[in-house]
CSV table of C-alpha atoms and ligand atoms in Angstrom, one decimal:
chain,number,residue,atom,x,y,z
A,1,MET,CA,-7.3,0.2,22.1
A,2,LYS,CA,-7.5,-1.5,18.7
A,3,VAL,CA,-6.9,0.2,15.4
A,4,MET,CA,-9.2,-0.9,12.5
A,5,LYS,CA,-8.5,0.2,8.9
A,6,PHE,CA,-11.1,-0.1,6.2
A,7,GLY,CA,-10.1,0.0,2.6
A,8,GLY,CA,-11.9,1.6,-0.4
A,9,THR,CA,-14.2,-1.4,-1.1
A,10,SER,CA,-15.2,-1.7,2.5
A,11,VAL,CA,-16.6,1.9,2.4
A,12,GLY,CA,-17.4,1.8,-1.3
A,13,SER,CA,-21.2,2.3,-1.0
A,14,PRO,CA,-23.8,3.5,1.6
A,15,LYS,CA,-24.7,-0.2,2.2
A,16,ARG,CA,-21.0,-1.0,3.0
A,17,ILE,CA,-20.7,2.1,5.2
A,18,LYS,CA,-23.7,0.9,7.2
A,19,GLU,CA,-22.2,-2.5,7.6
A,20,VAL,CA,-18.8,-1.1,8.7
A,21,SER,CA,-20.5,1.1,11.2
A,22,SER,CA,-22.2,-1.8,12.9
A,23,LEU,CA,-18.9,-3.8,12.8
A,24,ILE,CA,-17.0,-1.0,14.6
A,25,THR,CA,-19.6,-0.2,17.2
A,26,GLU,CA,-20.8,-3.7,18.1
A,27,THR,CA,-18.0,-4.3,20.8
A,28,GLY,CA,-18.9,-1.1,22.5
A,29,GLU,CA,-15.2,-0.6,23.2
A,30,PRO,CA,-13.2,2.6,22.3
A,31,THR,CA,-11.7,2.0,18.9
A,32,PHE,CA,-9.5,4.0,16.5
A,33,ILE,CA,-10.7,3.8,12.9
A,34,VAL,CA,-8.7,4.7,9.8
A,35,LEU,CA,-10.6,5.0,6.5
A,36,SER,CA,-9.7,5.0,2.8
A,37,ALA,CA,-11.6,7.0,0.2
A,38,MET,CA,-14.6,5.3,-1.3
A,39,SER,CA,-13.4,2.9,-4.0
A,40,GLY,CA,-12.8,4.6,-7.3
A,41,THR,CA,-12.6,8.1,-5.8
A,42,THR,CA,-8.8,8.4,-5.6
A,43,ASN,CA,-8.6,7.2,-9.2
A,44,SER,CA,-11.1,9.9,-10.3
A,45,LEU,CA,-9.1,12.5,-8.4
A,46,VAL,CA,-5.9,11.4,-10.1
A,47,GLU,CA,-7.7,11.6,-13.4
A,48,ILE,CA,-8.9,15.2,-12.6
A,49,SER,CA,-5.3,16.1,-11.9
A,50,ASN,CA,-4.1,14.6,-15.1
A,51,TYR,CA,-6.6,16.7,-17.1
A,52,LEU,CA,-5.4,19.8,-15.2
A,53,TYR,CA,-1.7,19.0,-15.9
A,54,LYS,CA,-2.7,18.9,-19.6
A,55,LYS,CA,-4.6,22.2,-19.2
A,56,ASN,CA,-7.9,20.7,-20.0
A,57,PRO,CA,-10.4,22.1,-17.4
A,58,ASP,CA,-13.4,20.9,-19.3
A,59,GLY,CA,-12.2,17.2,-18.9
A,60,ALA,CA,-11.6,17.8,-15.2
A,61,ASN,CA,-15.0,19.5,-14.7
A,62,GLU,CA,-16.8,16.6,-16.3
A,63,ILE,CA,-15.4,14.2,-13.8
A,64,ILE,CA,-16.0,16.5,-10.9
A,65,ASN,CA,-19.6,16.9,-11.9
A,66,SER,CA,-20.3,13.2,-12.3
A,67,LEU,CA,-18.5,12.5,-9.0
A,68,GLU,CA,-20.6,15.1,-7.2
A,69,ASN,CA,-23.8,13.6,-8.6
A,70,LYS,CA,-22.7,10.2,-7.3
A,71,TYR,CA,-21.9,11.5,-3.9
A,72,MET,CA,-25.3,13.3,-3.7
A,73,LEU,CA,-27.1,10.0,-4.4
A,74,HIS,CA,-25.0,8.4,-1.6
A,75,VAL,CA,-26.3,11.1,0.8
A,76,GLU,CA,-29.9,10.3,0.0
A,77,GLU,CA,-29.3,6.6,0.7
A,78,LEU,CA,-27.1,6.9,3.8
A,79,TYR,CA,-28.9,9.2,6.1
A,80,THR,CA,-32.5,9.1,7.4
A,81,THR,CA,-32.9,12.6,8.9
A,82,GLU,CA,-33.1,15.8,6.9
A,83,VAL,CA,-30.7,17.5,9.3
A,84,TYR,CA,-27.9,15.1,8.5
A,85,LYS,CA,-28.7,15.0,4.8
A,86,GLN,CA,-28.5,18.7,4.7
A,87,LYS,CA,-25.3,18.9,6.8
A,88,THR,CA,-23.5,16.4,4.6
A,89,ARG,CA,-24.8,18.0,1.3
A,90,GLU,CA,-23.4,21.3,2.4
A,91,PHE,CA,-20.1,19.8,3.3
A,92,LEU,CA,-19.9,18.0,0.0
A,93,HIS,CA,-20.9,21.0,-2.1
A,94,ASP,CA,-18.0,22.9,-0.5
A,95,GLU,CA,-15.7,20.0,-1.3
A,96,PHE,CA,-16.7,19.9,-4.9
A,97,ASP,CA,-16.4,23.7,-5.2
A,98,TYR,CA,-12.9,23.4,-3.8
A,99,LEU,CA,-12.1,20.9,-6.5
A,100,ARG,CA,-13.5,23.2,-9.1
A,101,SER,CA,-11.3,26.0,-7.8
A,102,PHE,CA,-8.2,24.2,-9.1
A,103,THR,CA,-9.5,24.3,-12.7
A,104,LYS,CA,-8.8,28.0,-12.9
A,105,ASN,CA,-5.2,28.4,-11.7
A,106,LEU,CA,-1.7,27.1,-12.3
A,107,PHE,CA,-1.4,23.4,-11.7
A,108,THR,CA,1.6,21.7,-10.0
A,109,SER,CA,2.2,18.6,-7.9
A,110,PHE,CA,1.4,20.7,-4.9
A,111,GLU,CA,-2.2,21.2,-6.2
A,112,GLU,CA,-2.4,17.5,-7.2
A,113,LYS,CA,-1.6,16.4,-3.6
A,114,SER,CA,-4.4,18.7,-2.3
A,115,ILE,CA,-6.8,17.2,-4.8
A,116,VAL,CA,-6.1,13.5,-4.1
A,117,ALA,CA,-6.4,14.2,-0.4
A,118,GLN,CA,-10.1,15.0,-0.7
A,119,GLY,CA,-11.2,11.3,-1.1
A,120,GLU,CA,-10.4,10.4,2.4
A,121,ILE,CA,-11.6,13.8,3.7
A,122,MET,CA,-15.0,13.1,2.1
A,123,SER,CA,-15.3,9.4,3.3
A,124,THR,CA,-14.4,10.2,6.9
A,125,ASN,CA,-16.8,13.1,7.1
A,126,MET,CA,-19.6,11.0,5.7
A,127,VAL,CA,-19.0,8.2,8.1
A,128,VAL,CA,-18.7,10.4,11.2
A,129,ASN,CA,-22.0,12.1,10.3
A,130,TYR,CA,-23.6,8.7,9.9
A,131,LEU,CA,-22.3,7.4,13.2
A,132,GLN,CA,-23.5,10.6,15.0
A,133,GLU,CA,-26.9,10.5,13.3
A,134,ASN,CA,-27.2,7.0,14.9
A,135,GLY,CA,-26.2,8.2,18.3
A,136,VAL,CA,-22.7,6.9,18.5
A,137,LYS,CA,-20.2,9.0,20.4
A,138,ALA,CA,-17.8,9.4,17.5
A,139,VAL,CA,-15.2,12.1,16.8
A,140,LEU,CA,-13.2,12.9,13.6
A,141,LEU,CA,-9.6,13.6,14.1
A,142,ASN,CA,-7.9,15.4,11.1
A,143,ALA,CA,-4.9,13.3,9.9
A,144,LEU,CA,-3.4,16.5,8.6
A,145,ASP,CA,-3.0,17.6,12.3
A,146,PHE,CA,-0.8,14.7,13.3
A,147,MET,CA,0.4,12.6,10.3
A,148,ARG,CA,3.9,13.9,9.4
A,149,THR,CA,6.7,12.9,7.0
A,150,ASP,CA,10.3,14.1,7.4
A,151,LYS,CA,12.6,15.7,4.8
A,152,ASN,CA,13.3,12.3,3.2
A,153,GLY,CA,9.5,11.7,2.8
A,154,GLU,CA,9.6,9.0,5.5
A,155,PRO,CA,7.0,9.1,8.3
A,156,ASP,CA,8.2,11.0,11.4
A,157,LEU,CA,6.9,8.6,14.0
A,158,GLN,CA,8.2,10.7,17.0
A,159,THR,CA,6.2,13.8,15.8
A,160,ILE,CA,3.2,11.6,15.0
A,161,LYS,CA,3.3,10.2,18.6
A,162,GLU,CA,3.6,13.6,20.3
A,163,LYS,CA,0.8,15.2,18.2
A,164,LEU,CA,-1.6,12.3,18.4
A,165,SER,CA,-1.1,11.9,22.2
A,166,GLU,CA,-2.0,15.6,22.7
A,167,ILE,CA,-5.1,15.2,20.4
A,168,MET,CA,-6.2,12.0,22.2
A,169,LYS,CA,-5.9,13.7,25.6
A,170,ALA,CA,-8.0,16.6,24.4
A,171,ASN,CA,-10.7,14.2,23.1
A,172,GLU,CA,-11.2,11.7,26.0
A,173,GLY,CA,-14.4,9.7,26.4
A,174,TYR,CA,-15.4,8.9,22.8
A,175,GLN,CA,-16.2,5.5,21.6
A,176,ILE,CA,-15.1,5.9,18.1
A,177,TYR,CA,-12.0,7.9,17.0
A,178,LEU,CA,-12.0,8.3,13.2
A,179,THR,CA,-9.2,9.5,10.9
A,180,GLN,CA,-8.2,9.6,7.2
A,181,GLY,CA,-5.7,7.1,5.9
A,182,PHE,CA,-3.2,8.0,3.2
A,183,ILE,CA,-2.9,11.8,3.8
A,184,CYS,CA,-0.3,13.7,5.8
A,185,ARG,CA,1.7,16.8,5.9
A,186,ASN,CA,5.4,16.9,4.9
A,187,ALA,CA,8.3,18.4,6.7
A,188,TYR,CA,7.4,21.8,5.2
A,189,GLY,CA,3.8,21.6,6.4
A,190,GLU,CA,2.4,21.0,2.9
A,191,ILE,CA,-0.4,18.5,2.2
A,192,ASP,CA,1.2,15.2,1.1
A,193,ASN,CA,0.4,11.5,1.1
A,194,LEU,CA,1.9,8.1,1.8
A,195,LEU,CA,1.6,6.9,-1.8
A,196,ARG,CA,-1.2,4.8,-3.4
A,197,GLY,CA,-2.5,2.2,-1.0
A,198,GLY,CA,-1.0,4.2,1.9
A,199,SER,CA,-4.0,3.9,4.3
A,200,ASP,CA,-2.6,0.6,5.5
A,201,TYR,CA,0.6,2.5,6.4
A,202,THR,CA,-1.4,5.2,8.3
A,203,ALA,CA,-3.0,2.4,10.3
A,204,SER,CA,0.2,0.8,11.4
A,205,LEU,CA,1.8,4.2,12.1
A,206,VAL,CA,-1.2,5.2,14.3
A,207,GLY,CA,-1.1,1.7,15.9
A,208,ALA,CA,2.6,2.2,16.8
A,209,ALA,CA,2.0,5.8,18.0
A,210,LEU,CA,-0.9,5.1,20.3
A,211,PRO,CA,0.3,2.3,21.0
A,212,ALA,CA,-2.6,-0.1,20.1
A,213,GLU,CA,-3.0,-3.7,21.3
A,214,GLU,CA,-3.8,-4.8,17.7
A,215,ILE,CA,-3.9,-3.3,14.2
A,216,GLN,CA,-6.7,-4.7,12.0
A,217,ILE,CA,-6.7,-4.2,8.2
A,218,TRP,CA,-10.2,-4.9,6.9
A,219,THR,CA,-10.5,-5.5,3.2
A,220,ASP,CA,-12.4,-7.4,0.5
A,221,ILE,CA,-10.7,-10.8,1.0
A,222,ASP,CA,-10.3,-13.2,3.9
A,223,GLY,CA,-6.7,-12.5,4.6
A,224,MET,CA,-3.3,-13.0,2.9
A,225,HIS,CA,-3.6,-15.8,0.4
A,226,ASN,CA,-0.8,-18.3,-0.5
A,227,ASN,CA,-0.7,-16.9,-4.0
A,228,ASP,CA,-2.1,-14.0,-6.0
A,229,PRO,CA,-5.9,-14.6,-6.2
A,230,ARG,CA,-6.1,-12.3,-9.2
A,231,VAL,CA,-3.9,-14.7,-11.2
A,232,VAL,CA,-4.3,-18.2,-9.7
A,233,GLU,CA,-7.5,-20.1,-8.9
A,234,ASP,CA,-8.0,-22.0,-5.7
A,235,THR,CA,-5.6,-19.9,-3.6
A,236,GLU,CA,-6.1,-20.3,0.2
A,237,ALA,CA,-6.0,-17.8,3.1
A,238,LEU,CA,-3.1,-18.2,5.5
A,239,HIS,CA,-3.9,-18.1,9.2
A,240,GLN,CA,-0.5,-16.8,10.3
A,241,LEU,CA,2.6,-15.1,9.0
A,242,ASN,CA,5.5,-13.5,10.7
A,243,PHE,CA,6.3,-9.8,10.2
A,244,ASP,CA,9.3,-10.5,7.9
A,245,GLU,CA,7.3,-12.9,5.7
A,246,ALA,CA,4.4,-10.5,5.4
A,247,ALA,CA,6.8,-7.6,4.6
A,248,GLU,CA,8.5,-9.6,1.9
A,249,LEU,CA,5.1,-10.6,0.3
A,250,ALA,CA,3.8,-7.0,0.5
A,251,TYR,CA,7.0,-5.6,-1.0
A,252,PHE,CA,7.0,-8.2,-3.8
A,253,GLY,CA,3.4,-7.6,-4.9
A,254,ALA,CA,0.8,-9.0,-2.5
A,255,LYS,CA,-1.5,-6.0,-2.9
A,256,ILE,CA,-3.5,-6.7,0.2
A,257,LEU,CA,-0.8,-4.8,2.2
A,258,HIS,CA,1.0,-1.6,1.4
A,259,PRO,CA,4.7,-2.5,1.1
A,260,THR,CA,6.0,-0.6,4.1
A,261,CYS,CA,3.0,-1.0,6.4
A,262,VAL,CA,4.4,-4.0,8.3
A,263,LEU,CA,7.5,-2.2,9.7
A,264,PRO,CA,6.0,0.2,12.3
A,265,ALA,CA,3.9,-2.7,13.7
A,266,LYS,CA,7.0,-5.0,13.7
A,267,TYR,CA,9.2,-2.5,15.6
A,268,ALA,CA,6.4,-1.8,18.1
A,269,ASN,CA,5.6,-5.5,18.3
A,270,ILE,CA,1.9,-5.0,17.7
A,271,PRO,CA,0.1,-7.9,15.9
A,272,VAL,CA,-1.6,-7.1,12.6
A,273,ARG,CA,-4.7,-8.9,11.7
A,274,LEU,CA,-6.1,-9.0,8.1
A,275,LYS,CA,-9.9,-9.4,8.1
A,276,ASN,CA,-12.6,-9.5,5.5
A,277,THR,CA,-15.4,-6.9,5.7
A,278,MET,CA,-17.6,-9.0,3.5
A,279,ASP,CA,-17.2,-12.1,5.8
A,280,PRO,CA,-16.3,-10.8,9.3
A,281,LYS,CA,-16.5,-14.3,10.8
A,282,ALA,CA,-13.7,-15.7,8.6
A,283,GLU,CA,-10.5,-16.2,10.6
A,284,GLY,CA,-8.3,-13.9,8.4
A,285,THR,CA,-4.5,-13.7,8.8
A,286,LEU,CA,-2.6,-12.9,12.0
A,287,ILE,CA,0.8,-11.3,11.4
A,288,ASN,CA,3.1,-11.5,14.5
A,289,ASN,CA,6.6,-12.5,15.4
A,290,VAL,CA,6.0,-16.3,15.6
A,291,VAL,CA,8.2,-18.2,13.3
A,292,VAL,CA,6.7,-21.5,11.9
A,293,LYS,CA,9.5,-23.8,10.7
A,294,GLY,CA,9.5,-26.2,7.8
A,295,LYS,CA,6.9,-24.7,5.5
A,296,PHE,CA,6.5,-22.7,2.4
A,297,LYS,CA,4.0,-20.0,3.1
A,298,ALA,CA,3.1,-18.0,0.0
A,299,VAL,CA,4.1,-16.7,-3.4
A,300,ALA,CA,3.8,-13.1,-4.8
A,301,ALA,CA,4.7,-11.4,-8.0
A,302,LYS,CA,5.9,-7.8,-8.7
A,303,ASP,CA,5.4,-6.5,-12.3
A,304,ASN,CA,7.1,-3.8,-14.3
A,305,ILE,CA,10.6,-4.8,-13.5
A,306,THR,CA,13.7,-4.0,-15.6
A,307,ALA,CA,16.9,-6.1,-15.4
A,308,VAL,CA,20.2,-4.3,-16.0
A,309,LYS,CA,23.3,-6.3,-16.6
A,310,ILE,CA,26.8,-5.0,-16.8
A,311,LYS,CA,29.6,-7.2,-18.1
A,312,SER,CA,33.2,-6.3,-17.6
A,313,SER,CA,36.1,-8.8,-17.7
A,314,ARG,CA,38.5,-6.1,-16.7
A,315,MET,CA,37.1,-4.6,-13.6
A,316,LEU,CA,34.6,-6.9,-12.1
A,317,LEU,CA,35.1,-7.8,-8.5
A,318,ALA,CA,38.1,-5.4,-8.3
A,319,THR,CA,37.9,-3.4,-5.1
A,320,GLY,CA,35.4,-0.6,-5.4
A,321,PHE,CA,33.7,-1.8,-8.6
A,322,LEU,CA,30.3,-2.6,-7.0
A,323,ARG,CA,30.4,0.6,-5.0
A,324,LYS,CA,30.8,2.6,-8.3
A,325,ILE,CA,27.9,0.8,-9.9
A,326,PHE,CA,25.6,1.2,-6.9
A,327,GLU,CA,26.5,4.9,-6.6
A,328,ILE,CA,25.1,5.4,-10.2
A,329,PHE,CA,21.8,4.0,-9.2
A,330,GLU,CA,21.8,6.0,-5.9
A,331,SER,CA,22.5,9.3,-7.7
A,332,TYR,CA,19.3,8.8,-9.7
A,333,GLN,CA,17.4,7.7,-6.6
A,334,THR,CA,16.6,4.3,-8.1
A,335,PRO,CA,16.6,1.5,-5.6
A,336,ILE,CA,17.8,-2.0,-6.6
A,337,ASP,CA,15.5,-4.9,-5.8
A,338,MET,CA,17.5,-8.0,-6.8
A,339,ILE,CA,21.2,-8.5,-7.5
A,340,THR,CA,23.3,-11.4,-8.7
A,341,THR,CA,27.0,-11.5,-9.4
A,342,SER,CA,29.5,-13.7,-11.4
A,343,GLU,CA,33.1,-13.4,-12.2
A,344,VAL,CA,32.4,-11.3,-15.3
A,345,GLY,CA,29.2,-9.5,-14.6
A,346,VAL,CA,26.6,-8.2,-12.3
A,347,SER,CA,22.8,-8.2,-12.9
A,348,MET,CA,20.4,-5.9,-11.0
A,349,SER,CA,16.7,-5.4,-11.1
A,350,ILE,CA,14.9,-2.1,-10.7
A,351,ASP,CA,11.2,-1.2,-10.5
A,352,ASN,CA,11.5,2.5,-11.6
A,353,ASN,CA,12.6,3.3,-15.2
A,354,THR,CA,12.4,7.1,-14.8
A,355,HIS,CA,16.2,7.5,-15.2
A,356,LEU,CA,17.0,4.3,-17.0
A,357,ASP,CA,18.6,6.0,-20.0
A,358,GLU,CA,20.9,8.2,-17.8
A,359,ILE,CA,21.8,5.1,-15.6
A,360,VAL,CA,22.7,3.0,-18.7
A,361,ASN,CA,24.8,5.8,-20.2
A,362,GLU,CA,26.8,6.1,-17.0
A,363,LEU,CA,27.2,2.3,-16.5
A,364,LYS,CA,28.6,2.0,-20.0
A,365,LYS,CA,31.8,3.6,-18.7
A,366,TYR,CA,32.4,0.3,-16.8
A,367,GLY,CA,31.5,-2.4,-19.3
A,368,THR,CA,28.8,-3.7,-21.7
A,369,VAL,CA,25.3,-3.0,-20.6
A,370,THR,CA,22.2,-5.1,-21.4
A,371,VAL,CA,18.7,-4.2,-20.5
A,372,ASP,CA,15.6,-6.5,-20.3
A,373,THR,CA,12.2,-4.8,-19.8
A,374,ASP,CA,8.8,-6.2,-19.0
A,375,MET,CA,10.1,-8.5,-16.4
A,376,CYS,CA,8.6,-9.7,-13.2
A,377,ILE,CA,9.9,-10.8,-9.8
A,378,ILE,CA,8.4,-14.0,-8.4
A,379,CYS,CA,9.0,-14.2,-4.6
A,380,VAL,CA,8.6,-17.5,-2.8
A,381,VAL,CA,8.3,-17.0,1.0
A,382,GLY,CA,8.6,-19.5,3.8
A,383,ASP,CA,11.1,-21.2,6.0
A,384,LEU,CA,14.1,-20.9,3.7
A,385,ASP,CA,16.9,-21.1,6.2
A,386,TRP,CA,19.9,-22.3,4.4
A,387,ASN,CA,20.3,-25.3,6.7
A,388,ASN,CA,17.0,-26.7,5.6
A,389,LEU,CA,17.3,-29.3,2.9
A,390,GLY,CA,15.2,-29.6,-0.2
A,391,PHE,CA,13.3,-26.3,-0.1
A,392,GLU,CA,15.2,-24.4,-2.8
A,393,SER,CA,15.1,-27.5,-5.0
A,394,GLN,CA,11.3,-27.7,-4.8
A,395,ALA,CA,10.9,-24.0,-5.8
A,396,LEU,CA,13.4,-24.5,-8.6
A,397,ASP,CA,11.5,-27.6,-9.8
A,398,ALA,CA,8.3,-25.6,-10.1
A,399,MET,CA,10.2,-23.2,-12.4
A,400,LYS,CA,11.7,-25.8,-14.6
A,401,ASN,CA,9.6,-24.9,-17.7
A,402,ILE,CA,10.1,-21.2,-17.4
A,403,PRO,CA,13.1,-19.1,-18.6
A,404,VAL,CA,14.7,-17.6,-15.5
A,405,ARG,CA,16.8,-14.4,-15.9
A,406,MET,CA,18.0,-14.2,-12.3
A,407,ILE,CA,17.7,-16.1,-9.0
A,408,SER,CA,18.3,-14.6,-5.5
A,409,TYR,CA,18.6,-16.8,-2.4
A,410,GLY,CA,20.3,-16.3,0.9
A,411,GLY,CA,19.6,-12.6,1.4
A,412,SER,CA,17.2,-13.6,4.2
A,413,ASN,CA,16.0,-16.8,5.8
A,414,HIS,CA,12.6,-16.7,4.3
A,415,ASN,CA,12.7,-15.9,0.6
A,416,ILE,CA,13.9,-17.1,-2.8
A,417,SER,CA,13.2,-14.8,-5.7
A,418,PHE,CA,13.2,-15.4,-9.5
A,419,LEU,CA,13.3,-12.8,-12.2
A,420,ILE,CA,11.3,-14.0,-15.3
A,421,ARG,CA,9.4,-12.4,-18.2
A,422,GLU,CA,6.1,-10.8,-17.2
A,423,ALA,CA,4.5,-12.9,-20.0
A,424,ASP,CA,5.5,-16.1,-18.0
A,425,LYS,CA,4.1,-14.9,-14.7
A,426,LYS,CA,0.8,-16.7,-14.8
A,427,GLN,CA,2.4,-20.1,-15.7
A,428,ALA,CA,5.1,-19.6,-13.0
A,429,LEU,CA,2.5,-18.7,-10.2
A,430,GLN,CA,0.3,-21.6,-11.2
A,431,SER,CA,3.2,-24.1,-11.3
A,432,LEU,CA,4.5,-22.9,-7.9
A,433,SER,CA,1.0,-23.3,-6.3
A,434,ALA,CA,0.7,-26.8,-7.8
A,435,ILE,CA,4.1,-28.0,-6.5
A,436,LEU,CA,4.5,-26.1,-3.2
A,437,PHE,CA,0.9,-26.1,-1.9
A,438,ALA,CA,-0.7,-29.2,-3.6
A,439,ASN,CA,-0.7,-31.3,-0.4
A,440,LYS,CA,-1.7,-28.7,2.1
B,501,ADP,P1,-8.2,-2.1,0.0
B,501,ADP,O1,-8.9,-1.2,-0.9
B,501,ADP,O2,-9.1,-2.7,1.1
B,501,ADP,O3,-6.9,-1.5,0.6
B,501,ADP,P2,-6.7,-3.7,-1.9
B,501,ADP,O4,-7.3,-3.8,-3.2
B,501,ADP,O5,-5.6,-2.8,-1.7
B,501,ADP,O6,-7.8,-3.4,-0.8
B,501,ADP,O7,-6.2,-5.2,-1.4
B,501,ADP,C1,-7.0,-6.3,-1.5
B,501,ADP,C2,-6.8,-7.0,-2.8
B,501,ADP,O8,-5.5,-7.5,-2.8
B,501,ADP,C3,-7.6,-8.3,-2.9
B,501,ADP,O9,-8.9,-8.0,-3.4
B,501,ADP,C4,-6.8,-9.2,-3.8
B,501,ADP,O10,-7.2,-9.1,-5.1
B,501,ADP,C5,-5.4,-8.5,-3.8
B,501,ADP,N1,-4.3,-9.5,-3.5
B,501,ADP,C6,-3.2,-9.6,-4.2
B,501,ADP,N2,-2.4,-10.6,-3.7
B,501,ADP,C7,-3.0,-11.1,-2.6
B,501,ADP,C8,-2.8,-12.1,-1.7
B,501,ADP,N3,-1.6,-12.8,-1.7
B,501,ADP,N4,-3.7,-12.3,-0.7
B,501,ADP,C9,-4.8,-11.6,-0.7
B,501,ADP,N5,-5.2,-10.7,-1.5
B,501,ADP,C10,-4.3,-10.4,-2.5
B,502,LIG,N1,-7.2,6.1,-1.3
B,502,LIG,C1,-5.8,5.8,-1.5
B,502,LIG,C2,-5.6,5.0,-2.7
B,502,LIG,O1,-6.6,4.6,-3.4
B,502,LIG,C3,-5.2,5.2,-0.3
B,502,LIG,C4,-5.7,3.8,0.1
B,502,LIG,O2,-6.9,3.5,-0.3
B,502,LIG,O3,-5.0,3.1,0.8
B,502,LIG,O4,-4.5,4.7,-3.1
B,503,MG,MG1,-5.0,-1.4,-0.2
């Protein structure tokens, strides 16, 4: 069985839902579908929550009402029979009444998670009703019945496997199995989620749990491009990437994939195919374990990075110094992305500033601390095995007109990263495309 995941834009309007429905049914084979919320909906649900945190129920109600009006118009456009129109209207009215119920009570992150879960619950119910109206043997499986995270907030793949296997056995004989991306229950049984963009993660976890023969991520672009298409013109779709390259690009900012979504597919050795809903015939990108030698593959950028440098002539490189430094970051649950060392100092980059002040205060015990904010990591991915000649120098050459705060190379065989000012990102990405991909 294949798993196909459709993102927000792919189900963003009744027209798109109709197109997706014909795409998923045309093979006639049993298929497992993971859906995001309609585009914009999760943002609106987050906005509603923000109003409720600020104790502003009127602001929240205004968004709920306008979202409800929009969804009611979708119903008129999507269904042809009065039976299905009425069934979906009733379902949606209950949904919006449920959202309104939060405007009257105490509001915490627990309530927020229940609110943001409704986008995927609405989109999947609308699509299954549409498929059934058109005679497709489709069933909706509730992700909250099998998607689980553990006490560390990590997916609990063993439990997901066991629960999904039981559910699949109880639902044999359907053509389309449909579920919500993004949402799950945590170790305490509460509604939770896999973070923004997490529907990709659901797809790869479901793919690994079934197991599926292939996991397809359908979105609004024809695969992973060799640079960020939002910043650089004339980027090109890549036809193949290996799992490690794709994971690196996703982690360092290629928004087309959720950062962690490659891992379950990699461990289960299931190929991931990125496809374009707007242009289904385009080849897309196949992610598998094939390593292509001798090439730069792509460049990505991750914003909102802070660099922290600690300089200490006395203690650096003494036994245990780095451990003490790392423990400070760990105690504030702040992961380090890049790290470089010298005889007198160590520089690290982080993407979460929540505890920056506390971290800096504690680091000061060990030396002089400098902080640079509004930085950006530029990650160049390809065959960067240290035995290959000339690859690092080409990447460095592309950065020659840009002030570089840190360079990281040698951590893996397929990446060299630069830390630069966010303000220089566009120039850096353009220059890398011009130098690394000009003769492709
Ligand atoms: P979905 O809603 O389907 O999950 P996303 O918006 O999360 O879609 O991801 C698709 C978007 O990722 C594209 O529209 C594109 O702008 C952006 N993107 C960023 N970097 C890349 C890249 N290297 N290749 C392709 N798309 C990228
Ligand atoms: N709907 C969620 C979001 O907008 C999850 C997803 O689309 O992947 O982040
Ligand atoms: Mg996405």
